[in-house]
Coordinates of C-alpha atoms and ligand atoms in Angstrom, one line a residue:
X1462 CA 13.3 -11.0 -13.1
X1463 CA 10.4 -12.9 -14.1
X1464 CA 8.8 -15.6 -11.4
X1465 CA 9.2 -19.3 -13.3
X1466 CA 8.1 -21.0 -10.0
X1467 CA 5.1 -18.7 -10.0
X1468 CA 4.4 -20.1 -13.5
X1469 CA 5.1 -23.6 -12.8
X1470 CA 3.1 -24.2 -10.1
X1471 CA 0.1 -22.8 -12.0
X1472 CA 0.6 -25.2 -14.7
X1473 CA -1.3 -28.8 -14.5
X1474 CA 1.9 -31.0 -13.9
X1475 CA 4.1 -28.5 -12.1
X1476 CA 1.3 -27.7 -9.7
X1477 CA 0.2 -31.7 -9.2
X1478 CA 4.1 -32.1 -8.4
X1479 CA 3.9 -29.1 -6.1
X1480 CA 0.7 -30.3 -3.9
X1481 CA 2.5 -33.9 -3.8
X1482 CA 5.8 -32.8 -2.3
X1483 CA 4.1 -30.3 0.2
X1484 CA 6.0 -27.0 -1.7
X1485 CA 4.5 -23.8 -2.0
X1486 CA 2.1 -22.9 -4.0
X1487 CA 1.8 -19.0 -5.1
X1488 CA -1.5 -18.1 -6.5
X1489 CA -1.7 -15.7 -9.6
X1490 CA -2.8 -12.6 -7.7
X1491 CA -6.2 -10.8 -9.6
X1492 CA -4.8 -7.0 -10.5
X1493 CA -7.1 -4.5 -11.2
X1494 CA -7.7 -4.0 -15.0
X1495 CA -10.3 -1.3 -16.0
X1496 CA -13.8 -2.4 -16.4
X1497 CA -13.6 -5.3 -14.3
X1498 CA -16.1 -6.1 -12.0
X1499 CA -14.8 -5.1 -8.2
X1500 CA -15.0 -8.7 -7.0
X1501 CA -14.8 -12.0 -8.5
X1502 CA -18.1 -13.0 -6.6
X1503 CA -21.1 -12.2 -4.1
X1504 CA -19.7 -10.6 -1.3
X1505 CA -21.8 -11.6 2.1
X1506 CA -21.6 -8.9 4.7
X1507 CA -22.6 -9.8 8.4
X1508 CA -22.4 -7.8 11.8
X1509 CA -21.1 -8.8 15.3
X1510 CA -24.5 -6.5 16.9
X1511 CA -27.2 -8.0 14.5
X1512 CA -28.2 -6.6 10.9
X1513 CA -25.3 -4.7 9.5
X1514 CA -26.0 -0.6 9.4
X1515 CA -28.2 0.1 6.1
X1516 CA -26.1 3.1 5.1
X1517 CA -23.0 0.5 4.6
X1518 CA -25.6 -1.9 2.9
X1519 CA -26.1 0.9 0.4
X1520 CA -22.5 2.2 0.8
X1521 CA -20.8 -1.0 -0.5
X1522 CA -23.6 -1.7 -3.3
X1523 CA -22.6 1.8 -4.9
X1524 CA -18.7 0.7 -5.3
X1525 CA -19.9 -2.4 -7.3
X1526 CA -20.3 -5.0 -5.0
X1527 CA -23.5 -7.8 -5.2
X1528 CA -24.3 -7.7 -1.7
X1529 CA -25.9 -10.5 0.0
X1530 CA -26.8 -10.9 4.4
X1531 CA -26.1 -14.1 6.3
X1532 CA -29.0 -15.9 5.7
X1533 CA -28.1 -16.3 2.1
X1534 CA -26.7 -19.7 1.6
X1535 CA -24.5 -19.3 -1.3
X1536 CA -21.6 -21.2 -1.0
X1537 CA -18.8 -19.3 -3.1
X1538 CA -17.8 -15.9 -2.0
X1539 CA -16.1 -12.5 -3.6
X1540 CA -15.7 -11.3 -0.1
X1541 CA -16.6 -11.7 3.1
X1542 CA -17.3 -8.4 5.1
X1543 CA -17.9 -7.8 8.9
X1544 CA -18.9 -4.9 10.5
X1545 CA -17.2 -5.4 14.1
X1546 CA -17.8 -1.7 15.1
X1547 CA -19.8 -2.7 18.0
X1548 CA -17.7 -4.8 19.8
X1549 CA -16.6 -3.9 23.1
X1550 CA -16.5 -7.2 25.5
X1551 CA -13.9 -9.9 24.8
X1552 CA -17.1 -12.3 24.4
X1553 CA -18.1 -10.4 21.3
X1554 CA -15.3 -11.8 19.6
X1555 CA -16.9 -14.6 19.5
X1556 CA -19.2 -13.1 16.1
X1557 CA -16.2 -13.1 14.7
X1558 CA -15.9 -17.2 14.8
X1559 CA -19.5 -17.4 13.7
X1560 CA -19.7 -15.8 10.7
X1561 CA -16.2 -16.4 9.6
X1562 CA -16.0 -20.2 11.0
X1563 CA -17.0 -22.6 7.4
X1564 CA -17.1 -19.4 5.5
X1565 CA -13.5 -19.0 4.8
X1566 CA -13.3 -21.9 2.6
X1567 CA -16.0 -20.4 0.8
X1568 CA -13.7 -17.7 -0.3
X1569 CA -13.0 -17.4 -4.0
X1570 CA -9.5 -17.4 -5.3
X1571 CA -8.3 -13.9 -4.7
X1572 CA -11.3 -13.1 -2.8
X1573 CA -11.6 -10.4 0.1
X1574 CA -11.9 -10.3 3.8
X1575 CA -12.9 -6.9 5.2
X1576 CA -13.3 -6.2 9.0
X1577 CA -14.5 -2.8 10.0
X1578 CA -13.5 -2.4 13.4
X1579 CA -13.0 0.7 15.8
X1580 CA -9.2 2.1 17.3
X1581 CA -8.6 1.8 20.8
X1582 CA -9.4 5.4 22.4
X1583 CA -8.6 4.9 25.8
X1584 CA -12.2 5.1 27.0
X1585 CA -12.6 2.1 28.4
X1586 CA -9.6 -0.8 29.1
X1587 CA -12.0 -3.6 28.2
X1588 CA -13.5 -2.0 24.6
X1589 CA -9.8 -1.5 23.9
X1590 CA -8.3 -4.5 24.7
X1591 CA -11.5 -6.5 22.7
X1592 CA -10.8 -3.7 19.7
X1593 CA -6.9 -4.4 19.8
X1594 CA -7.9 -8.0 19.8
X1595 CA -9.1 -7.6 16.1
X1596 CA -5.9 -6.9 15.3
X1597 CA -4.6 -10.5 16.0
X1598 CA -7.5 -11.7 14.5
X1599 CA -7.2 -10.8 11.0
X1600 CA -3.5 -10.9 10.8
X1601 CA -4.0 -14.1 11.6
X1602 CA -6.9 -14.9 8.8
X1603 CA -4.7 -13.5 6.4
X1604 CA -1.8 -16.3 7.2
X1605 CA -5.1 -18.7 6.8
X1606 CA -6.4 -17.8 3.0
X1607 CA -5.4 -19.2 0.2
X1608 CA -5.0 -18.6 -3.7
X1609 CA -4.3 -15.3 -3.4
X1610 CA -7.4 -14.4 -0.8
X1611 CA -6.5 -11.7 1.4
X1612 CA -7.7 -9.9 4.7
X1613 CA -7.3 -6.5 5.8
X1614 CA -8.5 -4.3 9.0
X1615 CA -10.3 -0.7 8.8
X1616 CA -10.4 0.8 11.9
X1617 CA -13.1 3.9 11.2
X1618 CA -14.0 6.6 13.0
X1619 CA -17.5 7.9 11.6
X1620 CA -20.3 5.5 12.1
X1621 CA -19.4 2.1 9.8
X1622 CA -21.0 3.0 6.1
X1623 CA -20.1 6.7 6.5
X1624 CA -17.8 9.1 4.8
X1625 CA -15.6 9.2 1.9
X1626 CA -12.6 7.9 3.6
X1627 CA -14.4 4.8 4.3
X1628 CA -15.9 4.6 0.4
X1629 CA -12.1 5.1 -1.2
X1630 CA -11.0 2.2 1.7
X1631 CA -13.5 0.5 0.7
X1632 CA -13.0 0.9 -3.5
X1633 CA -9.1 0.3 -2.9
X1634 CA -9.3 -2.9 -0.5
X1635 CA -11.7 -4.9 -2.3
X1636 CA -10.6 -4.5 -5.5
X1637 CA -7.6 -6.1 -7.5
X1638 CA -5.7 -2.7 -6.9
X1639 CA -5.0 -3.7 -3.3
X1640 CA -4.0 -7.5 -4.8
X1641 CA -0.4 -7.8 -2.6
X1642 CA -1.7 -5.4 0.6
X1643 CA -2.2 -8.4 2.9
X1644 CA -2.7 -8.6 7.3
X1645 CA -2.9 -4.9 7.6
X1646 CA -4.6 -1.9 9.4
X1647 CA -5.5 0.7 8.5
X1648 CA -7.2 4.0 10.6
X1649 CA -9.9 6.2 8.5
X1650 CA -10.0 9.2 10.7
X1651 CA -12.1 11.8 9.9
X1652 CA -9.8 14.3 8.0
X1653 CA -11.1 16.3 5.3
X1654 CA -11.6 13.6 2.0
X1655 CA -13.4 15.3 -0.6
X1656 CA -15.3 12.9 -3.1
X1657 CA -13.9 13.2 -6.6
X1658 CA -15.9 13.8 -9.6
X1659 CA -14.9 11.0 -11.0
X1660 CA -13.8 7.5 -9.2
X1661 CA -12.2 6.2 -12.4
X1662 CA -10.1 9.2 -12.4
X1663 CA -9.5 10.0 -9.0
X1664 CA -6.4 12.2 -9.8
X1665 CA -8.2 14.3 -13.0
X1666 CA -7.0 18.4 -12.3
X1667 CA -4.0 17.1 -10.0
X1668 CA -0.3 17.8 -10.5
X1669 CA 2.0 14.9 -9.3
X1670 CA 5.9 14.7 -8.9
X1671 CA 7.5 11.6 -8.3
X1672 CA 11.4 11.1 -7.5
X1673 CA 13.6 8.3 -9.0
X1674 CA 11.2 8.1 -11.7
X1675 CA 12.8 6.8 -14.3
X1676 CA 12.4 3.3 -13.5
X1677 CA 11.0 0.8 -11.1
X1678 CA 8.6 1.3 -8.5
X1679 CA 8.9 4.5 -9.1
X1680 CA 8.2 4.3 -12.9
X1681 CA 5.2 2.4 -12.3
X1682 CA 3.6 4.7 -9.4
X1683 CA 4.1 7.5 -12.4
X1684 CA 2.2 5.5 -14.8
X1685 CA -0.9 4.5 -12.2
X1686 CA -1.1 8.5 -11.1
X1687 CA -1.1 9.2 -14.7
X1688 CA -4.1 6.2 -14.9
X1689 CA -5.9 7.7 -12.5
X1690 CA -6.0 11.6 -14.3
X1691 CA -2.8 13.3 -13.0
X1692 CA -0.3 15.3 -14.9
X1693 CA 2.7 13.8 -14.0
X1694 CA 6.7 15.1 -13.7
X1695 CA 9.2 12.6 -13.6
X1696 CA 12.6 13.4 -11.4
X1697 CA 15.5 11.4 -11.7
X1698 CA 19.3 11.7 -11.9
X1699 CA 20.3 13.2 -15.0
X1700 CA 22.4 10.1 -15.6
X1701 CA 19.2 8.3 -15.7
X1702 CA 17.6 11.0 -18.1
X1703 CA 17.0 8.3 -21.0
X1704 CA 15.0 6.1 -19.0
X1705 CA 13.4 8.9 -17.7
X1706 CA 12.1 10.8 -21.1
X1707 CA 10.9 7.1 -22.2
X1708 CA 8.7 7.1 -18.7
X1709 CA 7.3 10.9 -19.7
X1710 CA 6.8 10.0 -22.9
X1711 CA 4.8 6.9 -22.3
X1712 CA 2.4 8.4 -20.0
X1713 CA 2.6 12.3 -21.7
X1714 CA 4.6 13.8 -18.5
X1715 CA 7.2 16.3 -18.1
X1716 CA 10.8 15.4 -16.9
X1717 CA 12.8 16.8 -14.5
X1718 CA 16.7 16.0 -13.9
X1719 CA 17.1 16.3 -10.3
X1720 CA 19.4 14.2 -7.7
X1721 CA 17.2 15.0 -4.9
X1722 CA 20.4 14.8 -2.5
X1723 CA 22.2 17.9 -3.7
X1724 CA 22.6 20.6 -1.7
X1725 CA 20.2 22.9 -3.9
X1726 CA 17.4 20.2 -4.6
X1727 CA 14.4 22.3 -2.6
X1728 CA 14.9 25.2 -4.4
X1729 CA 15.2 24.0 -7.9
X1730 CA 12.4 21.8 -7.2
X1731 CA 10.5 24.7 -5.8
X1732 CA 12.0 26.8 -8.8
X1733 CA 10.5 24.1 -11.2
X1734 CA 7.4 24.0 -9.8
X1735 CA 6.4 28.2 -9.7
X1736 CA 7.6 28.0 -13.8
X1737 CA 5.8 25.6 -14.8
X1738 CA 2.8 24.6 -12.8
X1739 CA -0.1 26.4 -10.9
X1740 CA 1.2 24.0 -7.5
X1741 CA 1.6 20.7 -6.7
X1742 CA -0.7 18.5 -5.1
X1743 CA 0.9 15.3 -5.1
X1744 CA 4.8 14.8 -4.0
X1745 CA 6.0 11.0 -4.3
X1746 CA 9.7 10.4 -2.6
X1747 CA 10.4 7.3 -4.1
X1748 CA 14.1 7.7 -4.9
X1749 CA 16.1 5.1 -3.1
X1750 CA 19.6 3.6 -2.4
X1751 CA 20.9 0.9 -1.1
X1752 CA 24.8 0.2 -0.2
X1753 CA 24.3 -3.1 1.9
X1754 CA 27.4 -4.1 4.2
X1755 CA 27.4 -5.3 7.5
X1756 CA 28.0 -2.3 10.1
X1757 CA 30.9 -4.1 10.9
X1758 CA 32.9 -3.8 7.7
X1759 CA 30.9 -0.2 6.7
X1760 CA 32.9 2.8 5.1
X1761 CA 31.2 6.3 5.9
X1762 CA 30.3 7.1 2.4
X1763 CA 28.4 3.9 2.2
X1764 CA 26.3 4.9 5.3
X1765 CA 26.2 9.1 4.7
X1766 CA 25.0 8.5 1.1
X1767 CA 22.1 6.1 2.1
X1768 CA 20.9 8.6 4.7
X1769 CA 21.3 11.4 2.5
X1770 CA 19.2 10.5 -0.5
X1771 CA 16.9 8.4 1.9
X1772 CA 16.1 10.4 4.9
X1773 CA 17.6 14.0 4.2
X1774 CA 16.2 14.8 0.9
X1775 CA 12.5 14.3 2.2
X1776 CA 12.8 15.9 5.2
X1777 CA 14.8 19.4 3.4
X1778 CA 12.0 19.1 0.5
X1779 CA 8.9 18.6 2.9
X1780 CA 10.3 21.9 4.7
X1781 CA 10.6 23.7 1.8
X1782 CA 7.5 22.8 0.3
X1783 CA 5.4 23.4 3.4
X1784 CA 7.3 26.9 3.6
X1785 CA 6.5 27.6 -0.1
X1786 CA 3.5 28.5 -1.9
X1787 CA 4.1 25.9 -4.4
X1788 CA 2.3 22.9 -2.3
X1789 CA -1.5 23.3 -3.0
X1790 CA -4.6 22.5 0.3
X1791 CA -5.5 19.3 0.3
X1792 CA -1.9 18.5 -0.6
X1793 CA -0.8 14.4 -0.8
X1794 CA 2.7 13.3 0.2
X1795 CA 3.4 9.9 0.1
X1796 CA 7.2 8.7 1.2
X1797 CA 8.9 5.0 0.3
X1798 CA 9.8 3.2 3.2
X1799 CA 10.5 -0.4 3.9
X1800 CA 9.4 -3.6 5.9
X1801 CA 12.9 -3.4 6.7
X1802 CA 12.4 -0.4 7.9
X1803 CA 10.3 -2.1 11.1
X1804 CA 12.4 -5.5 11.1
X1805 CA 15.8 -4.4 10.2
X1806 CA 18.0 -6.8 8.0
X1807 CA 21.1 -8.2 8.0
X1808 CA 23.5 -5.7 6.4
X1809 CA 21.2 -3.0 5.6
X1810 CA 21.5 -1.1 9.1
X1811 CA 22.1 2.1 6.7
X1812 CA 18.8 1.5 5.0
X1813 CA 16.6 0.3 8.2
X1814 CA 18.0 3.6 9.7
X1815 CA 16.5 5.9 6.8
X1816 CA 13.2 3.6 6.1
X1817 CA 12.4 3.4 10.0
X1818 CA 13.3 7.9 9.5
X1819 CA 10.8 7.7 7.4
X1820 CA 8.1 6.8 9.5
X1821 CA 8.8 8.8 12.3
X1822 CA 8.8 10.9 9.6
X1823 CA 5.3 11.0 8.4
X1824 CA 4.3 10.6 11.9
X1825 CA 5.4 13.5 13.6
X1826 CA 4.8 15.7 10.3
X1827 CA 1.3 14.7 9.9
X1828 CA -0.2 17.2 11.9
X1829 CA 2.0 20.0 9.6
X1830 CA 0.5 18.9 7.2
X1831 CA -3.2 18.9 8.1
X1832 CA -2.8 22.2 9.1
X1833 CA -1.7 23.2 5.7
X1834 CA -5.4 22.9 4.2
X1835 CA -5.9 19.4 5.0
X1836 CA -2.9 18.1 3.5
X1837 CA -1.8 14.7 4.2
X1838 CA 1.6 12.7 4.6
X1839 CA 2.0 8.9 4.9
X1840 CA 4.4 6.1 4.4
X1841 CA 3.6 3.2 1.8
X1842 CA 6.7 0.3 3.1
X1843 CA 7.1 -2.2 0.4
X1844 CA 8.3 -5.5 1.0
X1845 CA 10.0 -7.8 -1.3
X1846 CA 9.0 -6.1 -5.0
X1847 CA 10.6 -7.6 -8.4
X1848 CA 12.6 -5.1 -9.3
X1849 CA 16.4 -4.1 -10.8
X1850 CA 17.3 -3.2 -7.2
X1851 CA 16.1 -6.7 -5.9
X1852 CA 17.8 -8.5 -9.1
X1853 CA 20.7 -7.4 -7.7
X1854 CA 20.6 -9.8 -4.7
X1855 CA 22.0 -13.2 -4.9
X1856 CA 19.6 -16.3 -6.6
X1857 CA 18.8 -18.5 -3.9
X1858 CA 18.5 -15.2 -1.3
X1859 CA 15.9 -14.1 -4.1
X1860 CA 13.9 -16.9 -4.3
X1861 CA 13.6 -17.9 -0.3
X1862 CA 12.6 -13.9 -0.3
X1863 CA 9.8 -14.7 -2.4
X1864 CA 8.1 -17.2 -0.8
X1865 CA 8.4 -15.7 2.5
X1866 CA 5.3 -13.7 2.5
X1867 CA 1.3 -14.9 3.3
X1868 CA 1.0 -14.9 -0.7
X1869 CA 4.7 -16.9 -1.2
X1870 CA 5.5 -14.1 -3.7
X1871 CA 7.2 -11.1 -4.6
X1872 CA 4.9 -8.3 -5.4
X1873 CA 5.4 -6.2 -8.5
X1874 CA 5.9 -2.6 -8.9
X1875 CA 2.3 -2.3 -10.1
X1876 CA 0.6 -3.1 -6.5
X1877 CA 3.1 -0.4 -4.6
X1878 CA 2.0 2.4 -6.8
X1879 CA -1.6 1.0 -6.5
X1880 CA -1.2 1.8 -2.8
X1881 CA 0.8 4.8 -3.2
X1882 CA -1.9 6.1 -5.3
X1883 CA -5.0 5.1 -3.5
X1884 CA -2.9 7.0 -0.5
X1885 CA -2.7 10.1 -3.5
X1886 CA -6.3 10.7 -3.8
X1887 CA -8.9 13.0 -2.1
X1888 CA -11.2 10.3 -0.8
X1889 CA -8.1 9.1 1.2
X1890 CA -7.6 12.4 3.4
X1891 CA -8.8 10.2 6.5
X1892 CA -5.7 8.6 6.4
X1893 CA -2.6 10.7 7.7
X1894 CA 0.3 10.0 9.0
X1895 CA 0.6 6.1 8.6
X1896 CA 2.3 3.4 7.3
X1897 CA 0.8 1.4 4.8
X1898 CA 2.4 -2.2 4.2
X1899 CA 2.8 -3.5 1.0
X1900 CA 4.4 -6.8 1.4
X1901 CA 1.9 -9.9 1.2
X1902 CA 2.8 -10.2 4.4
X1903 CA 5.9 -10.4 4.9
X1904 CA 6.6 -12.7 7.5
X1905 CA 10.0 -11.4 8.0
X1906 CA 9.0 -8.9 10.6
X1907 CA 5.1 -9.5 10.1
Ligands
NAD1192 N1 12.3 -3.1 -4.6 C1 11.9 -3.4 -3.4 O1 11.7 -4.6 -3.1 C2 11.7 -2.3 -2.4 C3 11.3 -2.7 -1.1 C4 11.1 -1.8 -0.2 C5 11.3 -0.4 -0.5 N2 11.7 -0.1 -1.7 C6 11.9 1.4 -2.0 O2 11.2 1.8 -3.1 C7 11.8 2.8 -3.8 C8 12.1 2.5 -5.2 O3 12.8 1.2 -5.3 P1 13.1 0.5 -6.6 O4 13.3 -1.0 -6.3 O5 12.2 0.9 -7.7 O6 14.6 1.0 -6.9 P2 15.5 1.2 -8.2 O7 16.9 1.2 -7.8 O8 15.0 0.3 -9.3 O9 15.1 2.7 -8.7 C9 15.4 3.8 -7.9 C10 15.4 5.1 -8.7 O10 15.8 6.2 -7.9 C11 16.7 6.9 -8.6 N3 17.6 7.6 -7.7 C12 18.6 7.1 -6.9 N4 19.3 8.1 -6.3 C13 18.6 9.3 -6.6 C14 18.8 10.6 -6.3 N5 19.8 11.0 -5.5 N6 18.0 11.6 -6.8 C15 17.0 11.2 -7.7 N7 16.8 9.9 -8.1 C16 17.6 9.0 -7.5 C17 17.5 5.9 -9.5 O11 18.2 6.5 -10.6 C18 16.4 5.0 -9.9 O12 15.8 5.4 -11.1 C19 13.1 3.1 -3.0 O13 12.9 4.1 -2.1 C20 13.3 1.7 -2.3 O14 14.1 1.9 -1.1 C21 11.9 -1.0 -2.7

């Protein structure tokens, strides 16, 4: 369902009559297009403890950027980065004002703001409390920016400029692939995240599956995987199978009919997978239901079938996988969940059940899976995405959707899988067991 207020208030009269009457204005979002340059400008880099650390210097010049310090006086900017690893009094948030304070508006349209900041660890109640505090603070830049300018929070664990976690973080926020990830954290811990011999093709040598292929979201984060160097098998329905071969076919993958709620679903997956691959190293659950009603009026089937292809079906084919030989080390599992999923909605109590499972889910199986050879398992929770199974809802509900987000638009399929398969490759095996929000933030929940 294409976006004609997205279009008219980027056209001269549309967008004049916008500013006039005080109406949103939604910013064509920059997406990442091979060969472009990572940032549409300079990016400055400062540090709340004096000179930033030369190794991130170095760190972020190798992933493309045109770094410049704070003396520079440029005045437009591709990104602004801070290293806040050092902060550990409430009156060091006070670098944060200084370099950010006149610098904002220096932002380009769809430019970057990166904080590097540490997790609370318990060590001390004042360094958390000033490290949680970061938290607020970007969240609350990204509800500042404009024209499609985001902000974003990596918490890491190895010294700031270190690691391939942080490099793949680093490759993924600031460049058009993370366009609708918007006001969120993210922890690089120091799991195992091999670099790849190629950052173009992240995925090259990798076998992916992805469920409910055959058409949205799901169709899309097959096509980026497939980008990025994977071989790719598409499940869906069989019912679905046409849409399905037409997916394989444009991206040269294999198809698979499977409805991953049946009773035998692990084993013919697991079956599939010792016939016709050496293992899998990528598993995608993307295949979703909805069957909206409010609790009060809800039939059992309409609640047990949401729950089954939502919830169940991960949890029975994580089991089997992680009991099988068929999952490969260094393994990626990546499961759809939902901002609804930490909000809940109005009439979706069946849905917020299974996309809140599913991060419990990836929490409490993420240590599973880093003992099976540094495997990893997280959550990617969309918000509102243009899609069939949003064109479903009623107009005017669609459209107040839209605009309820930081970026006062709907994402597209494109920027889930973007997410899902930056969260697929080895450079992002510091990451385990999170939730990563795609949703411009959402203000419903944010
Ligand atoms: N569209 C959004 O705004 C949005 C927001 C948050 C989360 N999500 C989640 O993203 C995922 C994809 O959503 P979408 O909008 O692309 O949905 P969609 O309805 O367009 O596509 C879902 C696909 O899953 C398949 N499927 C359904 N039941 C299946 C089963 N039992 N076995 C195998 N395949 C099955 C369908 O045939 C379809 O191809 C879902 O998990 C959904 O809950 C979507």
């Amino acid at each position: 369902m294409p976006d004609r207020y997205l279009d008219l208030v980027n056209s001269p009269l549309g967008s004049a009559v916008a500013s006039r009457v005080g109406l949103p204005r939604p910013a064509v979002l920059r997406r990442y297009q091979a060969g472009d340059p990572l940032l549409p400008g300079p990016l400055l880099l400062g540090s709340t403890s004096g000179a930033a650390p030369a190794e991130l210097v170095d760190l972020l010049k190798s992933v493309g950027a045109d770094v410049r310090d704070a003396q520079t006086d440029d005045d437009r900017w591709g990104a602004l980065v801070l290293d806040a690893t050092e902060i550990r009094t409430p009156s060091d948030l006070a670098g944060l004002r200084t370099f950010f304070a006149g610098r904002l508006r220096q932002l380009l349209p769809s430019g970057r703001v990166l904080v590097l900041g540490r997790a609370p660890d318990g060590a001390d109640i004042a360094t958390d409390a000033s490290r949680q505090a970061l938290d607020g603070v970007v969240r609350s830049i990204a509800k500042e920016l404009q024209r499609g300018a985001t902000a974003n929070l990596l918490l890491v664990d190895e010294p700031a400029g270190t690691g391939t976690s942080v490099e793949s973080a680093l490759r993924f926020f600031l460049s058009g692939k993370s366009a609708y990830v918007d006001g969120q954290p993210v922890r690089l811990g120091s799991g195992e995240a091999p670099a790849p011999a190629d950052w173009d093709h992240p995925l090259a040598g990798k076998t992916a599956l992805v469920t409910g292929a055959a058409r949205g979201i799901g169709a899309a984060i097959a096509g980026v995987l497939a980008r990025d160097g994977a071989s790719v098998i598409v499940a869906d329905l069989a019912q679905a199978g046409e849409g399905l071969a037409k997916v394989a076919n444009r991206l040269g993958g294999t198809t698979l009919h499977l409805d991953v709620a049946s009773p035998d679903a692990p084993e013919r997956l697991l079956a599939h997978l010792a016939a016709h691959t050496e293992g899998l190293d990528i598993l995608i659950h993307n295949a979703g239901i909805t069957r909206d009603k409010l609790l009060a009026n809800m039939k059992p089937d309409q609640w047990d079938s949401v729950i089954a292809v939502n919830l169940e079906s991960q949890l029975r084919i994580n089991d089997a996988l992680l009991g099988s030989r068929q999952l490969r080390d260094q393994a990626r599992v990546v499961c759809l969940s939902s901002t609804t999923g930490l909000s809940g909605n109005r009439g979706q109590t069946n849905y917020a059940a299974t996309k809140a499972g599913v991060i419990g889910l990836v929490r409490s199986a993420a240590a599973a899976f880093a003992s099976h050879g540094d495997s990893t398992i997280n959550a990617v929770a969309p918000g509102f995405i243009d899609t069939e199974m949003t064109a479903k809802m009623p107009l005017a509900t669609r459209e107040v959707a839209r605009r309820l987000s930081s970026l006062q638009q709907a994402g597209l399929p494109v920027d889930v899988a973007e997410a899902v398969a930056w969260l697929s490759s080895p450079g992002a095996g510091g990451v385990n067991g999170q939730v990563l929000r795609v949703c411009g933030q959402n203000l419903v929940g944010a």
